Tab-separated table of C-alpha atoms in Angstrom:
chain	number	residue	atom	x	y	z
A	1	MET	CA	19.241	36.186	5.004
A	2	SER	CA	19.549	32.824	6.594
A	3	ALA	CA	22.114	30.182	5.479
A	4	ARG	CA	20.230	27.357	6.589
A	5	PRO	CA	18.784	24.959	3.946
A	6	ARG	CA	15.268	25.284	3.273
A	7	VAL	CA	13.054	22.481	3.310
A	8	LEU	CA	9.241	22.234	1.965
A	9	ILE	CA	7.047	19.690	3.779
A	10	SER	CA	3.929	18.919	1.579
A	11	ARG	CA	1.715	17.840	4.354
A	12	SER	CA	1.995	17.530	8.474
A	13	ALA	CA	4.098	14.775	9.629
A	14	PRO	CA	5.060	13.109	12.986
A	15	PRO	CA	7.575	15.197	15.190
A	16	ALA	CA	10.004	12.184	14.520
A	17	GLY	CA	10.183	13.505	11.075
A	18	THR	CA	10.109	17.150	11.331
A	19	ASP	CA	11.824	18.086	14.497
A	20	PRO	CA	15.298	16.647	13.273
A	21	ILE	CA	14.853	18.798	10.053
A	22	LYS	CA	13.626	22.050	11.978
A	23	ALA	CA	16.641	21.967	14.363
A	24	VAL	CA	18.966	22.705	11.273
A	25	CYS	CA	16.820	23.887	8.361
A	26	ASP	CA	14.275	26.561	7.706
A	27	VAL	CA	10.926	24.590	7.259
A	28	TRP	CA	7.601	25.395	5.603
A	29	VAL	CA	4.849	22.996	6.064
A	30	TRP	CA	1.433	22.961	4.183
A	31	PRO	CA	-0.892	23.692	7.012
A	32	GLU	CA	-4.214	22.105	5.473
A	33	GLU	CA	-5.404	18.342	5.756
A	34	ASP	CA	-6.154	17.942	1.897
A	35	PRO	CA	-3.049	17.600	-0.287
A	36	ILE	CA	-1.317	20.713	-1.400
A	37	PRO	CA	-2.584	22.069	-4.815
A	38	ALA	CA	-0.002	21.801	-7.568
A	39	GLU	CA	0.253	25.361	-8.167
A	40	GLU	CA	0.829	26.065	-4.718
A	41	PHE	CA	3.300	23.300	-4.547
A	42	LYS	CA	5.304	24.776	-7.406
A	43	LYS	CA	5.211	28.121	-5.618
A	44	ARG	CA	6.405	26.897	-2.139
A	45	ALA	CA	8.891	24.771	-3.758
A	46	ALA	CA	10.866	27.687	-5.483
A	47	GLY	CA	14.479	27.753	-4.166
A	48	VAL	CA	14.259	25.007	-1.786
A	49	THR	CA	16.971	22.488	-0.879
A	50	ALA	CA	14.815	19.481	-0.109
A	51	ILE	CA	11.232	18.457	-0.336
A	52	PHE	CA	9.446	16.055	2.271
A	53	CYS	CA	6.495	14.658	0.595
A	54	HIS	CA	3.644	11.932	0.778
A	55	PRO	CA	1.810	10.384	-2.100
A	56	PRO	CA	-0.098	11.519	-4.065
A	57	ASP	CA	1.837	14.674	-4.153
A	58	GLU	CA	3.476	14.495	-7.491
A	59	ILE	CA	7.143	15.092	-7.820
A	60	ASN	CA	7.101	15.611	-11.577
A	61	LYS	CA	9.055	17.780	-14.171
A	62	ASP	CA	6.946	20.953	-13.899
A	63	LEU	CA	7.449	20.612	-9.870
A	64	LEU	CA	11.369	20.192	-10.352
A	65	ASP	CA	11.411	23.122	-12.653
A	66	ALA	CA	9.725	25.328	-10.105
A	67	ALA	CA	12.189	24.090	-7.441
A	68	GLY	CA	15.191	24.884	-9.489
A	69	PRO	CA	18.876	23.957	-9.078
A	70	SER	CA	18.810	24.356	-5.414
A	71	LEU	CA	16.944	21.166	-5.072
A	72	LYS	CA	19.253	18.257	-3.640
A	73	VAL	CA	16.991	15.698	-2.336
A	74	VAL	CA	13.440	14.424	-2.171
A	75	GLY	CA	12.242	12.318	0.643
A	76	THR	CA	8.947	10.669	0.363
A	77	MET	CA	7.227	9.128	3.586
A	78	SER	CA	6.104	6.062	1.685
A	79	VAL	CA	7.397	2.669	0.065
A	80	GLY	CA	5.758	3.489	-3.328
A	81	LEU	CA	7.435	5.796	-5.709
A	82	GLU	CA	4.745	6.107	-8.317
A	83	HIS	CA	4.248	9.879	-7.561
A	84	ILE	CA	7.804	10.668	-8.286
A	85	ASP	CA	9.515	11.080	-11.566
A	86	LEU	CA	12.643	9.054	-10.837
A	87	ALA	CA	13.988	9.523	-14.252
A	88	GLU	CA	13.697	13.269	-14.179
A	89	CYS	CA	15.359	13.408	-10.739
A	90	ARG	CA	18.071	11.135	-11.836
A	91	ARG	CA	18.730	13.610	-14.869
A	92	ARG	CA	18.918	16.477	-12.649
A	93	GLY	CA	21.332	14.741	-10.028
A	94	ILE	CA	18.510	14.946	-7.145
A	95	LYS	CA	18.719	12.005	-4.626
A	96	VAL	CA	15.520	10.279	-3.774
A	97	GLY	CA	14.714	8.510	-0.484
A	98	HIS	CA	11.798	6.294	0.539
A	99	THR	CA	10.885	4.221	3.631
A	100	PRO	CA	10.831	0.293	2.683
A	101	ASN	CA	11.116	-2.097	5.656
A	102	VAL	CA	9.849	0.258	8.486
A	103	LEU	CA	6.204	-0.705	7.753
A	104	ASN	CA	6.605	-4.449	6.950
A	105	GLU	CA	5.184	-5.623	10.449
A	106	ALA	CA	2.305	-3.033	10.417
A	107	VAL	CA	1.110	-4.060	6.803
A	108	ALA	CA	1.480	-7.733	7.369
A	109	GLU	CA	-0.851	-7.244	10.764
A	110	LEU	CA	-3.421	-5.412	8.603
A	111	THR	CA	-3.298	-8.079	6.054
A	112	ILE	CA	-4.444	-10.495	8.460
A	113	ALA	CA	-7.087	-8.387	9.932
A	114	LEU	CA	-8.692	-8.085	6.546
A	115	LEU	CA	-8.334	-11.796	5.589
A	116	LEU	CA	-10.230	-12.883	9.002
A	117	SER	CA	-12.763	-10.057	8.556
A	118	ALA	CA	-13.625	-11.079	5.130
A	119	ALA	CA	-13.458	-14.765	5.892
A	120	ARG	CA	-15.842	-14.313	9.095
A	121	ARG	CA	-18.057	-11.955	7.474
A	122	LEU	CA	-17.441	-9.129	10.043
A	123	LYS	CA	-18.883	-6.301	7.789
A	124	GLU	CA	-22.129	-8.042	7.867
A	125	GLY	CA	-21.821	-8.917	11.449
A	126	TYR	CA	-21.599	-5.299	12.403
A	127	ALA	CA	-24.873	-4.532	10.661
A	128	CYS	CA	-26.462	-6.344	13.833
A	129	GLN	CA	-25.684	-3.146	15.928
A	130	ASN	CA	-28.277	-1.329	13.778
A	131	GLY	CA	-30.785	-4.160	13.975
A	132	GLU	CA	-30.279	-4.766	10.228
A	133	GLU	CA	-29.676	-8.514	10.630
A	134	THR	CA	-31.111	-11.210	13.038
A	135	TRP	CA	-30.029	-14.753	13.863
A	136	GLU	CA	-31.949	-16.936	10.968
A	137	ASN	CA	-30.690	-20.397	11.268
A	138	ALA	CA	-27.755	-22.560	12.444
A	139	LEU	CA	-25.683	-21.474	9.377
A	140	TYR	CA	-26.283	-17.815	9.990
A	141	LEU	CA	-23.156	-15.450	8.852
A	142	CYS	CA	-21.005	-18.597	8.936
A	143	GLY	CA	-17.744	-17.990	7.024
A	144	TYR	CA	-14.604	-19.924	6.344
A	145	GLU	CA	-11.677	-20.841	8.526
A	146	VAL	CA	-8.044	-20.134	7.764
A	147	SER	CA	-7.012	-23.424	9.306
A	148	GLY	CA	-6.517	-26.298	6.699
A	149	SER	CA	-6.706	-23.836	3.744
A	150	THR	CA	-4.193	-22.862	0.897
A	151	ILE	CA	-3.030	-19.359	0.999
A	152	GLY	CA	-1.622	-17.751	-2.182
A	153	ILE	CA	0.668	-14.965	-2.310
A	154	VAL	CA	1.300	-13.107	-5.335
A	155	GLY	CA	4.748	-11.476	-4.375
A	156	LEU	CA	6.780	-13.093	-1.583
A	157	GLY	CA	8.733	-10.229	-0.867
A	158	ARG	CA	9.325	-8.433	2.525
A	159	ILE	CA	5.699	-7.921	3.352
A	160	GLY	CA	4.454	-11.321	1.529
A	161	MET	CA	6.926	-13.184	3.846
A	162	ALA	CA	5.760	-11.359	7.080
A	163	VAL	CA	2.099	-12.186	6.078
A	164	ALA	CA	3.026	-15.785	5.789
A	165	THR	CA	5.023	-16.002	8.709
A	166	ARG	CA	2.115	-14.886	10.895
A	167	LEU	CA	-0.443	-17.074	9.053
A	168	LYS	CA	1.554	-20.312	9.731
A	169	SER	CA	0.541	-20.322	13.057
A	170	PHE	CA	-3.027	-20.562	11.970
A	171	ASN	CA	-2.443	-23.999	10.793
A	172	VAL	CA	-2.368	-23.294	7.114
A	173	ALA	CA	-2.387	-26.448	4.816
A	174	LYS	CA	-0.138	-25.039	2.322
A	175	PHE	CA	1.478	-21.816	0.851
A	176	LEU	CA	1.784	-21.157	-2.729
A	177	TYR	CA	3.450	-17.994	-4.035
A	178	SER	CA	3.999	-16.455	-7.457
A	179	GLY	CA	6.116	-13.899	-8.905
A	180	ASN	CA	9.298	-13.176	-10.951
A	181	SER	CA	11.504	-15.608	-9.151
A	182	GLN	CA	11.767	-18.365	-6.726
A	183	LYS	CA	12.978	-17.146	-3.142
A	184	SER	CA	15.176	-19.354	-1.109
A	185	TYR	CA	13.719	-17.827	2.284
A	186	ALA	CA	10.385	-19.611	1.084
A	187	GLU	CA	11.388	-22.591	2.594
A	188	GLU	CA	10.902	-21.140	6.011
A	189	VAL	CA	7.295	-21.509	5.662
A	190	ASN	CA	7.501	-24.361	3.323
A	191	ALA	CA	5.838	-22.109	0.337
A	192	GLU	CA	5.736	-23.523	-3.237
A	193	PHE	CA	6.661	-21.669	-6.140
A	194	VAL	CA	3.935	-21.875	-8.921
A	195	SER	CA	2.554	-20.178	-11.953
A	196	PHE	CA	0.109	-17.191	-11.363
A	197	ASP	CA	-2.744	-19.296	-13.054
A	198	GLU	CA	-2.246	-22.463	-10.777
A	199	LEU	CA	-2.008	-20.190	-7.620
A	200	LEU	CA	-5.363	-18.473	-8.689
A	201	GLU	CA	-6.924	-21.771	-9.324
A	202	CYS	CA	-5.790	-23.629	-5.968
A	203	SER	CA	-5.875	-21.105	-3.383
A	204	ASP	CA	-8.730	-20.487	-0.976
A	205	PHE	CA	-7.045	-17.127	-0.022
A	206	ILE	CA	-5.387	-15.122	-2.440
A	207	ILE	CA	-3.183	-11.979	-1.109
A	208	ALA	CA	-1.973	-9.523	-3.576
A	209	CYS	CA	1.590	-8.127	-1.920
A	210	CYS	CA	3.467	-7.491	-5.088
A	211	SER	CA	5.264	-4.241	-5.980
A	212	ILE	CA	3.719	-2.363	-9.290
A	213	ASN	CA	5.698	-2.501	-12.650
A	214	ALA	CA	4.743	-2.154	-16.179
A	215	TYR	CA	3.363	-5.555	-16.580
A	216	ASN	CA	1.194	-6.253	-13.706
A	217	ARG	CA	-1.294	-3.215	-13.891
A	218	GLY	CA	-4.705	-4.559	-13.949
A	219	LEU	CA	-3.416	-8.144	-13.213
A	220	PHE	CA	-6.553	-9.082	-11.358
A	221	ASP	CA	-9.059	-8.866	-14.001
A	222	LYS	CA	-12.057	-10.775	-15.158
A	223	ALA	CA	-9.942	-13.545	-16.573
A	224	ALA	CA	-8.276	-13.853	-13.242
A	225	PHE	CA	-11.369	-14.021	-11.012
A	226	LYS	CA	-12.748	-16.611	-13.237
A	227	LYS	CA	-9.695	-18.872	-12.505
A	228	MET	CA	-10.440	-18.502	-8.716
A	229	LYS	CA	-12.495	-20.586	-6.628
A	230	LYS	CA	-16.019	-19.704	-5.887
A	231	SER	CA	-15.275	-19.835	-2.321
A	232	ALA	CA	-11.897	-17.664	-2.863
A	233	ILE	CA	-11.484	-14.608	-0.983
A	234	PHE	CA	-9.168	-11.818	-2.411
A	235	ILE	CA	-6.994	-9.401	-0.356
A	236	ASN	CA	-5.053	-6.446	-1.799
A	237	VAL	CA	-2.562	-4.507	0.094
A	238	SER	CA	-0.570	-3.565	-2.492
A	239	ARG	CA	-1.819	-1.021	-4.867
A	240	GLY	CA	-4.953	-0.459	-6.541
A	241	VAL	CA	-3.928	-0.432	-9.833
A	242	LEU	CA	-3.138	-4.050	-9.640
A	243	VAL	CA	-7.008	-4.573	-9.989
A	244	ASN	CA	-9.541	-3.876	-12.544
A	245	HIS	CA	-11.984	-2.714	-9.954
A	246	ASP	CA	-15.338	-2.953	-12.672
A	247	ASP	CA	-14.047	-6.803	-12.945
A	248	LEU	CA	-13.953	-7.252	-9.400
A	249	ILE	CA	-17.339	-5.654	-8.603
A	250	GLU	CA	-18.838	-8.234	-11.162
A	251	ALA	CA	-17.022	-11.102	-9.593
A	252	LEU	CA	-18.316	-10.293	-6.287
A	253	SER	CA	-21.803	-9.179	-7.097
A	254	SER	CA	-22.273	-12.557	-9.268
A	255	GLY	CA	-20.771	-14.682	-6.930
A	256	GLU	CA	-17.895	-15.817	-9.044
A	257	ILE	CA	-15.766	-15.266	-5.923
A	258	TYR	CA	-16.787	-15.390	-2.259
A	259	GLY	CA	-15.337	-12.030	-0.868
A	260	ALA	CA	-12.788	-9.267	-0.864
A	261	GLY	CA	-10.850	-7.282	1.605
A	262	LEU	CA	-9.311	-4.061	0.084
A	263	ASP	CA	-6.758	-1.631	1.631
A	264	VAL	CA	-5.855	0.070	-1.464
A	265	THR	CA	-8.041	1.096	-4.356
A	266	GLU	CA	-7.824	3.236	-7.794
A	267	PRO	CA	-8.391	6.000	-7.159
A	268	GLU	CA	-7.835	6.735	-3.616
A	269	PRO	CA	-10.449	7.307	-1.976
A	270	LEU	CA	-13.074	5.830	-4.121
A	271	PRO	CA	-16.139	7.697	-5.194
A	272	PRO	CA	-18.725	7.674	-2.303
A	273	ASP	CA	-20.994	5.792	-4.696
A	274	SER	CA	-18.585	3.165	-5.496
A	275	PRO	CA	-20.428	-0.344	-5.306
A	276	LEU	CA	-17.500	-1.625	-3.596
A	277	TYR	CA	-18.627	0.258	-0.319
A	278	SER	CA	-22.113	-1.123	-0.518
A	279	LEU	CA	-21.212	-4.805	-1.415
A	280	LYS	CA	-21.777	-7.083	1.833
A	281	ASN	CA	-19.012	-9.300	0.594
A	282	CYS	CA	-16.290	-6.575	0.294
A	283	LEU	CA	-14.541	-4.788	3.029
A	284	VAL	CA	-12.602	-1.531	2.042
A	285	THR	CA	-10.256	0.151	4.587
A	286	PRO	CA	-8.595	3.680	3.554
A	287	HIS	CA	-4.858	2.451	2.998
A	288	LEU	CA	-4.275	1.871	6.513
A	289	GLY	CA	-1.478	-0.548	6.094
A	290	SER	CA	1.175	1.571	7.737
A	291	ALA	CA	-1.224	3.131	9.998
A	292	SER	CA	0.531	2.212	13.479
A	293	LEU	CA	2.173	4.816	15.788
A	294	LYS	CA	5.386	2.761	15.432
A	295	SER	CA	5.349	2.459	11.716
A	296	ARG	CA	4.468	5.986	11.047
A	297	ASN	CA	6.787	7.569	13.612
A	298	GLY	CA	9.484	5.107	11.894
A	299	MET	CA	8.470	6.268	8.546
A	300	ALA	CA	9.008	9.815	9.321
A	301	SER	CA	12.273	9.282	11.023
A	302	LEU	CA	13.778	7.681	8.291
A	303	THR	CA	12.558	10.327	5.849
A	304	ALA	CA	14.084	12.838	7.987
A	305	ARG	CA	17.205	10.836	8.122
A	306	ASN	CA	17.315	10.656	4.093
A	307	ILE	CA	16.642	14.561	3.721
A	308	LEU	CA	19.444	15.445	5.998
A	309	ALA	CA	21.794	13.093	4.563
A	310	GLY	CA	20.917	14.298	1.135
A	311	ILE	CA	21.514	18.124	2.224
A	312	ARG	CA	24.933	17.039	3.550
A	313	ASP	CA	25.855	15.251	0.251
A	314	GLU	CA	25.926	12.214	2.097
A	315	ASP	CA	24.688	8.446	0.877
A	316	LEU	CA	20.873	8.384	1.697
A	317	PRO	CA	20.007	5.564	4.532
A	318	SER	CA	17.320	4.353	2.273
A	319	ALA	CA	17.666	5.496	-1.287
A	320	ALA	CA	15.433	4.907	-4.094
A	321	THR	CA	16.520	2.397	-7.066
A	322	TYR	CA	16.415	4.314	-10.093
C-alpha cells in the first residue's frame, strides 16, 4: 500500500498546480467538466490528506466528516472562501489556503474592459454584425467617456487600487472611495474617502470591489440605485451577492441608471432567461476576472504550494484568515 499522501482534486487544473502535487502524492482528479456532485465528492474525499478545490465545491461539515481525521489541508484555487466552512476547519485543525494577490492585475484589466464596454455601448454595437442596428443619426450609439469623470470605488483594497491606478491614465477628474476605513495608499491616486451615500450620489461610474461580509450582502439595492445619477454606470467584479438583481433589473429597465457591467452574479451562471442577458444596457461576463493564462497558472501554482506545505506541516504560503 502506498505511503504517499492522497490528494483529491475536485476539478481539472493547470499543470502548474497538478504536476508538483503528482510528483509526491497519489492524486485523483474529477474528470468531468461539471462540478463534482456532493455525494461523489464525499465518497472520493474519504481518507485523503489534502483537497484541491474550486468554488462552488462546498467544503462543509458533511464533506469534512467524510474525509475523516487524515485531512490536513484544503487549498482552494480562488480568493473567495465562501464555499469553505472555515470555523469547522479551524475546529478540526485543518489548514486552509487560498490565492489572493495573484489575480489582482487580471481582475483590474477585466474591470476596465467592462467599464469601457458599458460606457461606449459595445453590446449594442456588436448587434450591427447581425444587421440588427443601423446608423440613425449623429448621436447613434453615443455613450460616455471616462475622461473628466468621477469614479467611485467601493472597497479600495488590492484590486480596487489596481483599478484606480490604471484608470488614472484616462484623465479621470476625481476618485472617490468608501469602505470600513481610510487607506493611506489612496493618496497615490488622490482618492477621497467619502460615505457610501456620497459616493453613490456623486460618481459617474460606481465599481464594486469590496469583499463580502455579513453586513454588505444586498448592498446595492433599490435604495442604492435611486441615489445614483441617471447617467451612472455600475460595475461589479466582486461577488454577485452584493447586488439585489431584481432591483438592478428594475433600475436598468426604468432608466434609473444608465448601464451596468457584471462579471459576477447570484447565482452563477444566471438562468438562461434572466432579463440581465437581454437588456441592451447590461453586459454580463461569466466570472472572467482571473481568466488570463498568467493569472490562472499563478493561482494553480500557489494552490499546489499551499497544499504541499500543509501536507508537510509547514506554514502555508497563503493561509486563509479564520
